[in-house]
Coordinates of C-alpha atoms in Angstrom, one line a residue:
Chain A
X1 CA -24.1 -3.6 1.7
X2 CA -26.6 -6.0 3.0
X3 CA -24.9 -8.5 2.6
X4 CA -21.7 -7.2 4.7
X5 CA -24.9 -6.6 7.6
X6 CA -26.5 -10.0 7.6
X7 CA -22.7 -11.3 7.8
X8 CA -22.3 -9.1 11.0
X9 CA -25.3 -10.1 12.2
X10 CA -24.4 -13.3 11.7
X11 CA -21.5 -13.3 12.9
X12 CA -22.0 -11.3 16.5
X13 CA -25.5 -13.4 17.5
X14 CA -22.6 -16.8 17.3
X15 CA -20.0 -14.9 19.5
X16 CA -22.7 -13.9 21.4
X17 CA -24.3 -16.9 22.3
X18 CA -20.6 -19.1 22.4
X19 CA -20.0 -16.3 25.0
X20 CA -23.1 -16.6 26.6
X21 CA -22.7 -21.3 26.2
X22 CA -19.3 -20.5 28.2
X23 CA -20.3 -17.9 30.8
X24 CA -23.2 -20.2 31.9
X25 CA -21.8 -23.4 32.1
X26 CA -19.0 -21.5 33.6
X27 CA -20.7 -20.0 36.1
X28 CA -22.8 -23.5 37.0
X29 CA -19.9 -25.5 36.9
X30 CA -17.9 -23.3 39.1
X31 CA -20.5 -23.5 42.1
X32 CA -20.3 -27.5 41.6
X33 CA -16.3 -27.2 42.2
X34 CA -16.5 -25.3 44.9
X35 CA -19.2 -28.0 46.6
X36 CA -16.3 -31.0 45.4
X37 CA -13.6 -28.7 46.2
X38 CA -15.8 -28.0 49.9
X39 CA -16.5 -31.9 50.0
X40 CA -12.9 -32.8 49.3
X41 CA -11.7 -30.7 52.2
X42 CA -14.4 -31.9 55.1
X43 CA -13.5 -35.8 53.9
X44 CA -9.2 -35.0 54.0
X45 CA -10.1 -33.4 57.9
X46 CA -12.0 -36.7 58.6
X47 CA -9.8 -39.4 57.8
X48 CA -6.8 -37.3 58.7
X49 CA -5.9 -37.2 55.3
X50 CA -2.6 -35.7 54.4
X51 CA -1.1 -36.2 58.3
X52 CA -0.4 -33.0 58.7
X53 CA -4.5 -31.4 59.5
X54 CA -5.9 -30.7 62.0
X55 CA -8.7 -29.8 60.3
X56 CA -10.9 -26.3 61.2
X57 CA -8.5 -25.0 58.0
X58 CA -10.9 -25.1 55.3
X59 CA -9.4 -21.4 54.2
X60 CA -6.4 -23.3 53.4
X61 CA -7.1 -23.8 49.7
X62 CA -5.5 -21.8 47.4
X63 CA -7.4 -21.3 43.9
X64 CA -5.4 -20.7 41.2
X65 CA -5.6 -18.0 39.1
X66 CA -3.6 -15.7 36.9
X67 CA -2.8 -13.2 39.6
X68 CA -1.7 -16.9 41.8
X69 CA 0.9 -17.4 39.5
X70 CA 1.9 -14.1 38.9
X71 CA 2.7 -14.6 42.4
X72 CA 5.3 -17.0 41.6
X73 CA 8.0 -15.0 39.3
X74 CA 11.6 -15.8 40.5
X75 CA 13.9 -18.4 39.9
X76 CA 14.3 -18.6 43.5
X77 CA 9.7 -19.9 42.9
X78 CA 8.4 -19.8 39.6
X79 CA 5.0 -20.9 37.7
X80 CA 4.2 -21.3 34.0
X81 CA 0.8 -21.1 33.3
X82 CA 1.4 -23.2 29.8
X83 CA -2.2 -24.7 27.7
X84 CA -5.3 -23.5 31.0
X85 CA -2.2 -26.2 33.5
X86 CA -0.1 -24.6 36.0
X87 CA 3.2 -26.0 37.3
X88 CA 6.1 -24.9 40.1
X89 CA 9.2 -25.2 38.2
X90 CA 11.3 -24.2 40.9
X91 CA 13.7 -27.3 40.4
X92 CA 13.7 -28.3 37.2
X93 CA 15.2 -25.3 35.9
X94 CA 19.5 -26.2 37.0
X95 CA 18.3 -28.9 34.1
X96 CA 16.3 -27.2 31.9
X97 CA 18.8 -27.6 28.2
X98 CA 17.7 -24.8 27.0
X99 CA 19.4 -23.0 29.9
X100 CA 17.7 -21.3 32.9
X101 CA 17.1 -18.0 31.7
X102 CA 14.8 -18.9 28.6
X103 CA 12.3 -20.5 31.9
X104 CA 13.1 -17.4 33.7
X105 CA 11.8 -14.7 31.8
X106 CA 8.1 -16.4 32.1
X107 CA 8.0 -17.2 35.5
X108 CA 4.5 -16.2 36.9
X109 CA 3.7 -16.2 33.7
X110 CA 1.2 -17.8 30.6
X111 CA 4.3 -19.5 28.7
X112 CA 2.1 -21.7 26.9
X113 CA 3.7 -20.1 23.5
X114 CA 7.2 -20.3 25.0
X115 CA 6.7 -23.7 25.2
X116 CA 5.2 -25.1 22.6
X117 CA 7.3 -23.0 20.1
X118 CA 10.8 -23.2 22.3
X119 CA 10.9 -19.4 22.0
X120 CA 10.0 -19.5 19.0
X121 CA 13.0 -22.2 17.3
X122 CA 11.0 -25.4 17.0
X123 CA 8.7 -27.7 19.7
X124 CA 9.1 -29.4 22.6
X125 CA 10.7 -33.5 22.4
X126 CA 7.5 -35.5 23.3
X127 CA 10.0 -36.8 26.2
X128 CA 9.5 -32.1 27.1
X129 CA 6.3 -32.8 26.8
X130 CA 6.1 -36.0 29.6
X131 CA 8.9 -34.1 31.7
X132 CA 6.7 -31.5 32.3
X133 CA 3.7 -33.5 34.0
X134 CA 5.6 -34.7 36.8
X135 CA 6.0 -30.5 38.0
X136 CA 1.4 -30.5 37.1
X137 CA 0.0 -28.5 40.8
X138 CA -2.8 -27.8 39.0
X139 CA -5.4 -26.7 36.3
X140 CA -5.8 -23.0 35.8
X141 CA -9.1 -21.4 37.7
X142 CA -9.7 -24.6 40.0
X143 CA -8.9 -24.5 44.2
X144 CA -5.9 -26.4 45.5
X145 CA -6.4 -27.7 49.1
X146 CA -2.7 -28.1 49.9
X147 CA -1.3 -24.2 50.1
X148 CA 1.8 -25.1 51.3
X149 CA 3.1 -27.5 49.7
X150 CA 2.3 -26.4 46.6
X151 CA 3.4 -23.0 47.3
X152 CA 6.8 -24.2 49.9
X153 CA 9.7 -24.1 47.6
X154 CA 11.8 -26.9 48.3
X155 CA 14.1 -27.6 44.9
X156 CA 14.4 -30.7 45.7
X157 CA 11.6 -32.0 46.4
X158 CA 8.2 -31.8 43.8
X159 CA 5.3 -30.3 44.4
X160 CA 1.9 -31.9 45.1
X161 CA 0.7 -34.0 42.9
X162 CA -2.6 -33.1 41.4
X163 CA -6.5 -34.8 42.5
X164 CA -5.5 -38.4 40.8
X165 CA -9.1 -37.6 38.8
X166 CA -7.1 -34.4 36.7
X167 CA -3.8 -37.0 36.6
X168 CA -5.3 -38.8 33.6
X169 CA -6.7 -36.2 31.6
X170 CA -3.0 -34.8 31.7
X171 CA -1.7 -37.5 30.1
X172 CA -4.5 -37.8 27.6
X173 CA -3.7 -34.0 27.0
X174 CA -0.3 -34.3 26.5
X175 CA 0.1 -36.5 23.7
X176 CA 0.7 -34.2 21.2
Chain B
X1 CA -8.0 -0.4 -12.2
X2 CA -10.9 -0.9 -10.4
X3 CA -9.7 -4.2 -8.9
X4 CA -6.4 -2.7 -7.8
X5 CA -7.5 -1.2 -4.9
X6 CA -9.4 -4.6 -3.3
X7 CA -6.0 -6.6 -4.6
X8 CA -4.2 -4.2 -2.6
X9 CA -6.1 -5.0 0.4
X10 CA -6.1 -8.3 0.5
X11 CA -2.5 -8.8 0.0
X12 CA -1.5 -6.4 2.9
X13 CA -3.9 -8.5 5.3
X14 CA -1.9 -11.7 4.4
X15 CA 1.7 -10.8 4.2
X16 CA 1.1 -11.0 8.2
X17 CA -0.2 -14.5 7.6
X18 CA 2.9 -15.2 5.5
X19 CA 5.7 -13.8 7.7
X20 CA 3.8 -15.5 10.8
X21 CA 3.9 -19.2 8.3
X22 CA 8.0 -18.1 8.6
X23 CA 8.2 -18.0 11.2
X24 CA 6.9 -21.4 12.3
X25 CA 6.0 -23.7 9.8
X26 CA 2.7 -24.6 8.8
X27 CA 3.2 -28.1 10.2
X28 CA 4.8 -27.1 13.1
X29 CA 1.7 -25.1 13.8
X30 CA -1.3 -27.4 13.2
X31 CA -0.8 -30.5 14.7
X32 CA -3.5 -31.2 16.9
X33 CA -7.1 -29.7 17.5
X34 CA -6.3 -27.4 20.5
X35 CA -3.0 -26.3 18.6
X36 CA -4.9 -25.3 15.2
X37 CA -7.5 -23.7 17.2
X38 CA -5.3 -21.5 18.7
X39 CA -3.0 -20.7 15.4
X40 CA -6.6 -19.9 14.1
X41 CA -7.0 -17.0 16.7
X42 CA -4.2 -16.1 15.9
X43 CA -4.0 -15.7 12.3
X44 CA -7.8 -14.2 12.8
X45 CA -5.8 -11.6 14.8
X46 CA -3.3 -10.4 12.7
X47 CA -5.7 -10.1 9.3
X48 CA -8.5 -8.7 11.7
X49 CA -5.9 -6.0 12.8
X50 CA -3.9 -5.0 9.7
X51 CA -7.6 -4.6 8.4
X52 CA -8.2 -2.0 11.2
X53 CA -5.9 -0.2 10.0
X54 CA -6.6 0.1 6.5
X55 CA -10.8 0.5 7.0
X56 CA -8.6 3.7 8.6
X57 CA -6.9 4.7 5.2
X58 CA -10.0 4.2 3.1
X59 CA -11.4 6.9 5.4
X60 CA -9.4 9.6 4.2
X61 CA -10.7 10.5 1.0
X62 CA -7.0 10.9 0.0
X63 CA -7.1 11.5 -3.7
X64 CA -4.2 8.5 -4.5
X65 CA -6.6 5.5 -2.4
X66 CA -9.4 6.9 -4.7
X67 CA -8.3 6.5 -7.5
X68 CA -7.6 3.0 -6.4
X69 CA -10.8 2.6 -6.5
X70 CA -12.3 4.1 -9.3
X71 CA -14.6 6.8 -6.8
X72 CA -14.8 8.1 -4.2
X73 CA -18.1 6.2 -3.6
X74 CA -15.8 2.8 -4.0
X75 CA -13.6 3.9 -1.3
X76 CA -16.5 4.3 0.6
X77 CA -17.6 0.9 -0.6
X78 CA -14.6 -0.5 0.6
X79 CA -14.1 0.8 4.4
X80 CA -17.5 0.0 4.6
X81 CA -16.9 -4.3 4.0
X82 CA -13.2 -3.8 4.7
X83 CA -14.3 -2.9 8.6
X84 CA -16.9 -5.0 8.7
X85 CA -14.8 -7.9 8.0
X86 CA -11.9 -7.2 10.0
X87 CA -14.3 -7.0 12.5
X88 CA -15.5 -10.5 12.3
X89 CA -12.1 -11.5 12.5
X90 CA -11.0 -9.6 15.5
X91 CA -14.3 -10.9 17.2
X92 CA -13.6 -14.6 16.6
X93 CA -10.3 -14.2 17.6
X94 CA -10.6 -14.8 21.3
X95 CA -13.4 -17.5 20.7
X96 CA -10.2 -19.6 19.0
X97 CA -8.3 -19.1 21.5
X98 CA -10.5 -19.9 24.0
X99 CA -11.3 -23.3 22.2
X100 CA -7.6 -24.4 24.7
X101 CA -9.4 -23.2 27.9
X102 CA -12.7 -24.7 27.1
X103 CA -11.1 -28.3 26.6
X104 CA -10.6 -27.8 30.3
X105 CA -13.2 -26.3 32.0
X106 CA -15.8 -23.5 31.0
X107 CA -15.1 -21.7 34.3
X108 CA -11.9 -21.2 32.7
X109 CA -12.6 -19.9 29.9
X110 CA -15.0 -17.5 31.3
X111 CA -11.9 -16.3 33.2
X112 CA -10.3 -16.1 29.6
X113 CA -13.0 -13.3 28.3
X114 CA -13.3 -11.4 32.1
X115 CA -11.2 -8.1 32.2
X116 CA -9.2 -7.4 35.0
X117 CA -6.3 -5.7 36.0
X118 CA -3.9 -8.0 36.6
X119 CA -3.4 -8.5 32.8
X120 CA -4.0 -5.1 31.3
X121 CA -2.8 -6.6 27.8
X122 CA -5.8 -9.1 27.4
X123 CA -8.2 -6.5 29.2
X124 CA -7.3 -3.7 26.3
X125 CA -8.2 -6.4 23.6
X126 CA -11.2 -7.2 25.2
X127 CA -12.2 -3.2 25.5
X128 CA -11.1 -2.7 22.6
X129 CA -13.8 -5.4 21.5
X130 CA -16.5 -4.4 22.9
X131 CA -16.7 -0.9 22.3
X132 CA -16.5 -1.8 18.2
X133 CA -19.0 -4.0 19.0
X134 CA -21.9 -1.6 20.4
X135 CA -20.1 0.5 17.8
X136 CA -20.6 -1.2 15.0
X137 CA -24.5 -2.9 16.2
X138 CA -25.2 1.1 15.9
X139 CA -23.9 1.3 12.5
X140 CA -25.6 -1.5 10.7
X141 CA -28.7 -1.6 12.9
X142 CA -29.3 1.3 15.0
X143 CA -30.7 3.7 12.9
X144 CA -29.2 7.5 14.3
X145 CA -29.5 10.8 13.1
X146 CA -26.5 11.3 10.5
X147 CA -24.9 13.4 12.2
X148 CA -24.7 11.6 15.9
X149 CA -23.9 7.8 13.8
X150 CA -21.1 9.8 12.9
X151 CA -20.0 11.2 16.3
X152 CA -20.2 7.6 17.6
X153 CA -18.6 6.0 15.0
X154 CA -15.1 8.5 16.2
X155 CA -14.6 6.2 19.0
X156 CA -13.8 3.6 16.3
X157 CA -10.6 5.8 16.7
X158 CA -10.5 4.9 20.5
X159 CA -11.4 0.8 20.2
X160 CA -8.5 1.3 17.4
X161 CA -6.3 2.7 20.5
X162 CA -7.4 -0.1 22.5
X163 CA -6.5 -2.9 19.5
X164 CA -3.1 -0.5 19.7
X165 CA -1.9 -1.2 23.4
X166 CA -3.2 -4.8 23.0
X167 CA -1.3 -6.3 20.0
X168 CA 1.9 -4.2 21.6
X169 CA 2.2 -5.1 25.5
X170 CA 0.4 -8.4 25.1
X171 CA 3.1 -11.4 24.7
X172 CA 3.0 -12.9 21.5
X173 CA 4.9 -13.8 18.4
X174 CA 4.3 -9.8 17.0
X175 CA 6.2 -9.1 20.2
X176 CA 8.7 -12.0 19.2
X177 CA 9.5 -11.9 16.1
X178 CA 10.9 -9.2 14.7
X179 CA 9.8 -8.5 10.7
X180 CA 6.3 -8.8 12.0
X181 CA 6.4 -6.6 14.6
X182 CA 8.2 -4.0 12.3
X183 CA 5.3 -5.3 9.9
X184 CA 2.4 -4.8 12.2
X185 CA 3.8 -1.4 13.8
X186 CA 3.6 0.0 10.1
X187 CA 0.0 -1.4 9.9
X188 CA -0.6 0.6 13.6
X189 CA 0.8 4.0 12.0
X190 CA -0.7 4.0 9.2
X191 CA -3.7 3.5 11.0
X192 CA -3.3 6.2 13.7
X193 CA -2.0 8.8 11.2
X194 CA -5.4 8.1 8.8
X195 CA -7.7 8.1 12.0
X196 CA -6.0 11.5 13.9
X197 CA -5.5 13.2 9.8
X198 CA -9.8 13.0 9.4
X199 CA -10.4 13.7 12.7
X200 CA -8.4 16.1 14.2
X201 CA -6.5 17.9 11.1
X202 CA -9.5 16.8 8.1
X203 CA -11.3 20.6 9.0
X204 CA -8.3 23.0 8.6
X205 CA -8.2 21.5 4.9
X206 CA -9.4 24.3 2.2
X207 CA -12.6 24.1 1.1
X208 CA -14.4 26.3 -1.5
X209 CA -16.2 29.3 -0.3
X210 CA -19.9 29.6 -1.7
X211 CA -23.3 31.5 -1.2
X212 CA -26.8 30.4 -1.8
X213 CA -27.8 32.6 -5.0
X214 CA -31.9 30.9 -5.9
X215 CA -32.8 27.4 -4.2
X216 CA -35.7 27.1 -7.0
X217 CA -39.1 24.2 -6.5
X218 CA -38.7 22.0 -9.0
X219 CA -41.5 20.2 -8.1
X220 CA -42.8 18.4 -5.2
X221 CA -40.3 17.0 -3.9
X222 CA -37.2 17.8 -5.4
X223 CA -35.5 21.5 -5.1
X224 CA -32.2 22.6 -7.2
X225 CA -30.0 24.5 -5.4
X226 CA -28.0 27.5 -6.8
X227 CA -24.6 28.4 -5.2
X228 CA -22.3 31.1 -6.4
X229 CA -18.4 31.4 -5.9
X230 CA -17.0 32.6 -3.5
X231 CA -13.3 31.3 -4.1
X232 CA -11.9 29.4 -7.0
X233 CA -13.5 25.8 -7.3
X234 CA -11.2 23.3 -8.7
X235 CA -12.5 21.9 -12.2
X236 CA -14.4 19.1 -12.1
X237 CA -15.8 16.6 -14.5
X238 CA -20.1 16.2 -15.4
X239 CA -21.5 12.8 -13.0
X240 CA -19.0 14.2 -10.1
X241 CA -20.0 15.2 -6.8
X242 CA -19.5 17.4 -4.0
X243 CA -19.7 17.5 0.0
X244 CA -21.2 20.4 1.1
X245 CA -22.1 22.5 4.3
X246 CA -24.5 24.7 4.3
X247 CA -24.6 27.5 7.3
X248 CA -27.1 27.2 8.8
X249 CA -28.2 26.3 12.5
X250 CA -31.6 24.8 11.8
X251 CA -30.5 23.1 9.3
X252 CA -27.4 21.2 10.2
X253 CA -23.6 22.3 9.0
X254 CA -22.4 18.7 8.5
X255 CA -21.3 17.9 5.5
X256 CA -23.2 15.5 2.8
X257 CA -22.4 14.6 -0.8
X258 CA -24.6 16.0 -3.1
X259 CA -24.4 15.1 -7.0
X260 CA -23.1 18.6 -9.1
X261 CA -26.3 19.0 -11.5
X262 CA -24.6 21.8 -14.0
X263 CA -22.2 22.0 -16.6
X264 CA -18.8 22.4 -16.1
X265 CA -19.1 25.8 -18.0
X266 CA -21.6 26.8 -16.0
X267 CA -20.6 29.8 -13.2
X268 CA -22.2 28.9 -10.6
X269 CA -23.0 25.2 -8.9
X270 CA -26.3 23.7 -9.1
X271 CA -27.0 21.1 -6.8
X272 CA -30.5 18.7 -7.6
X273 CA -31.6 17.5 -4.5
X274 CA -34.7 14.8 -3.9
X275 CA -36.3 14.9 -0.4
X276 CA -35.4 11.8 1.0
X277 CA -34.9 12.5 5.1
X278 CA -34.5 15.1 7.7
X279 CA -31.8 16.7 6.6
X280 CA -33.3 17.4 2.7
X281 CA -36.0 17.8 3.7
X282 CA -35.1 21.1 5.5
X283 CA -33.5 22.3 2.6
X284 CA -36.5 23.9 1.2
X285 CA -35.9 26.0 3.9
X286 CA -32.8 26.9 2.8
X287 CA -32.0 31.5 2.3
X288 CA -30.9 33.0 -0.2
X289 CA -26.7 34.8 0.8
X290 CA -26.1 31.3 2.9
X291 CA -22.8 30.8 3.5
X292 CA -22.1 27.5 1.5
X293 CA -18.3 25.2 1.8
X294 CA -17.7 22.8 -0.4
X295 CA -15.2 20.2 -0.7
X296 CA -14.4 18.1 -3.8
X297 CA -15.0 16.8 -6.1
X298 CA -15.4 13.6 -6.1
X299 CA -16.5 10.1 -7.9
X300 CA -15.3 8.4 -10.8
X301 CA -18.5 8.8 -12.7
X302 CA -17.3 9.8 -16.2
X303 CA -16.0 8.6 -19.5
X304 CA -12.8 6.7 -19.6
X305 CA -13.1 6.5 -23.2
X306 CA -13.4 7.9 -26.3
X307 CA -16.5 6.0 -27.5
X308 CA -20.6 5.4 -27.9
X309 CA -22.1 4.9 -24.3
X310 CA -25.5 4.3 -22.2
X311 CA -26.7 6.4 -19.6
X312 CA -29.0 5.1 -17.4
X313 CA -30.9 7.2 -14.6
X314 CA -34.0 5.6 -12.3
X315 CA -35.8 8.9 -10.8
X316 CA -33.9 11.5 -9.0
X317 CA -30.4 9.2 -10.5
X318 CA -31.0 11.5 -12.9
X319 CA -28.8 14.1 -11.7
X320 CA -25.0 13.4 -13.0
X321 CA -26.2 12.9 -16.3
X322 CA -27.7 16.7 -16.2
X323 CA -24.4 17.6 -15.7
X324 CA -23.4 15.5 -18.5
X325 CA -26.2 16.6 -21.1
X326 CA -25.5 20.3 -20.1
X327 CA -21.6 19.7 -21.4
X328 CA -21.8 16.9 -24.2
X329 CA -18.6 17.5 -26.1
X330 CA -18.1 14.2 -28.4
X331 CA -19.6 13.5 -31.7
X332 CA -19.8 9.8 -30.9
X333 CA -23.6 9.0 -29.7
X334 CA -25.1 8.6 -26.8
X335 CA -28.5 6.9 -25.3
X336 CA -30.0 8.3 -22.3
X337 CA -32.6 6.1 -20.8
X338 CA -34.5 8.0 -18.3
X339 CA -37.2 5.6 -16.2
X340 CA -39.7 7.2 -14.2
X341 CA -42.5 6.2 -12.0
X342 CA -45.1 8.2 -13.9
X343 CA -45.2 11.1 -16.7
X344 CA -44.9 13.7 -14.2
X345 CA -41.8 12.7 -12.7
X346 CA -39.8 12.8 -15.7
X347 CA -39.0 16.7 -14.3
X348 CA -35.9 17.4 -16.6
X349 CA -37.5 15.3 -19.6
X350 CA -38.2 18.5 -21.5
X351 CA -34.8 20.0 -21.0
X352 CA -33.2 16.7 -22.0
X353 CA -35.3 16.8 -25.4
X354 CA -34.1 20.6 -26.3
X355 CA -30.3 18.9 -25.7
X356 CA -30.9 16.1 -27.7
X357 CA -32.6 18.2 -30.2
X358 CA -29.4 20.3 -30.7
X359 CA -27.3 17.6 -30.8
X360 CA -28.0 15.2 -33.2
X361 CA -25.1 12.2 -30.9
X362 CA -27.9 12.1 -28.1
X363 CA -30.6 10.4 -27.9
X364 CA -33.0 10.4 -24.9
X365 CA -35.8 7.4 -24.7
X366 CA -38.4 7.8 -21.5
X367 CA -39.3 5.4 -19.7
X368 CA -42.2 4.7 -17.9
X369 CA -42.7 2.0 -14.8
X370 CA -45.9 2.3 -14.3
X371 CA -47.2 1.7 -17.7
X372 CA -44.7 -0.8 -18.9
X373 CA -43.4 -2.3 -15.3
X374 CA -40.0 -2.3 -14.2
X375 CA -37.3 -1.8 -17.6
X376 CA -35.0 -4.7 -18.2
X377 CA -31.7 -4.6 -20.6
X378 CA -34.1 -6.0 -23.2
X379 CA -35.2 -2.9 -23.2
X380 CA -32.0 -0.9 -23.5
X381 CA -31.4 -3.2 -26.2
X382 CA -34.1 -2.6 -28.2
X383 CA -33.4 1.0 -28.8
X384 CA -29.0 0.5 -29.1
X385 CA -26.7 -1.6 -30.6
X386 CA -23.5 -3.3 -30.1
X387 CA -23.9 -2.7 -25.5
X388 CA -20.4 -5.2 -25.4
X389 CA -18.1 -2.4 -27.0
X390 CA -19.9 1.0 -25.4
X391 CA -19.4 2.5 -21.7
X392 CA -22.2 2.3 -19.7
X393 CA -23.5 4.0 -16.4
X394 CA -26.0 3.5 -14.1
X395 CA -27.2 5.6 -11.5
X396 CA -30.5 5.6 -9.4
X397 CA -32.0 3.0 -7.0
X398 CA -29.7 0.7 -5.4
X399 CA -31.4 -2.7 -6.8
X400 CA -32.3 -1.7 -10.2
X401 CA -28.8 -1.1 -10.7
X402 CA -27.8 -3.9 -9.2
X403 CA -30.6 -5.6 -11.4
X404 CA -29.7 -4.2 -14.6
X405 CA -26.4 -5.1 -14.1
X406 CA -26.3 -8.3 -14.3
X407 CA -28.6 -8.4 -16.9
X408 CA -27.0 -6.4 -19.4
X409 CA -23.4 -8.0 -18.2
X410 CA -25.6 -11.0 -19.4
X411 CA -26.4 -9.5 -22.5
X412 CA -22.7 -8.8 -23.4
X413 CA -21.9 -5.8 -22.0
X414 CA -18.6 -5.7 -20.8
X415 CA -18.4 -5.4 -16.6
X416 CA -14.8 -3.2 -17.2
X417 CA -16.9 -0.7 -19.5
X418 CA -20.0 -0.4 -16.2
X419 CA -20.2 1.8 -14.1
X420 CA -22.6 3.4 -11.6
X421 CA -22.0 5.3 -8.0
X422 CA -22.9 3.6 -5.3
X423 CA -24.6 7.0 -3.2
X424 CA -26.1 5.3 -0.4
X425 CA -23.1 4.9 1.1
X426 CA -22.3 8.3 0.9

């Protein structure tokens, strides 16, 4: 009786300290991120980065959240969320060895489990894992600056590459 | 037999994990840190939701379930532990899942924990967990009055409904595997059926009707309530308890558990009650002819075999032994150790000694802790030999029972022959 009370108390304390830590760092980081994104935007405008940006387009950033992912839920416009990273796999659909249909049902959704388990049949190969990086858009929760490129559905061209810093994380993570 | 219930619970909570491991082998699930954390989160969900469902079953007072645990008091203890364990599993389920996001960014992990209408499936889980947390903080750390607590505790059913939505809506191994889905849905059905039975239909169950015949003051803070039956009341075994609801608005009409102190052969039912809180303090004001509804009997605090017995009572813990002493049928030796603080507290000693004079096999040993110190097992073995083969019954303050139980086992008593009431939980 006493033991359950103590254990429950400890459990609640640990869980809520964890949550507090996550939320505090989350808020701090989102403030930092915004600063970085703004800096990046300004920088891009000044140097006319990307060629087609004529400036004053600071609001052109797209926040990569679940609602945004959910918009891309068709076979002509298919984003997947896998382990917190977002991929535009539209151009890849026709060439998926396990039939396009098996991916299409996950378009606009978190497909982590399906990818990890090959829809419940096993594991994706190293090659498959590294192929995925070609379709990377950005991490969930970040803001991408060039929404046009990211959302444009042109099956032949790859979506925009992530900012170069993220590419490193990406490769590290995909060593699975 | 006492352990059967516990074994069943553990097995039922582990079956989904085994089915889950069958979907995909263990080595594919735990290849790296991120994956391991995510899959631990999944295991926690499966165990947590199974235990959560079973917690409701343990609250139904079904005879079948009671028998598996050797008494309703034990079943409630299991309900209590099972519920707390379910909560801990469910609580850490999202935390393990969030590790994969934390490794990317804390911001992302924070988003994962926030409910939103875009993700009803996840949000249902978050609501369920929040509700569970609030209600269990109330149960464990806020001292509410019993009827208020009981009311608050019912909302765990609502938390369970949100949990069901979460389990059924979210895309997971459960939605993917037929076997796992079948098992978990079965568990959920057990849970929701038990909950509806207890909250919605239990009131309709037939209760025995009594009226208060007499309220006798035994001493300053002990009363004996004598109840006369108005309709049939089933047979009880000495040592069992009932739930009683006195129809008196000022006292409160909710059900409370009381040990029966009369012998089954008596026409009336007697309850001997010590003032120990708001509710029991008011019982001395009960008026004769007050209608009383009785539910029961329950409990497994009675002899299961032929043989010698040791009875150990601490203070008001004498009540089941009053019933037992008033109805001794066996000729096997019985030693009652009645421990109270001071002589004046041994309110039933005269009656017990009288019974002892009539029954040669029944001996009463009074023990006064103010004079002799706290009773230890040696005080018992001084007077009675061969404790290894005897059934031992303990009823009294929780700490005293636990200490004595431990000491008696170390002196050779058989764990399976020791019975004690878990009254604090009812």
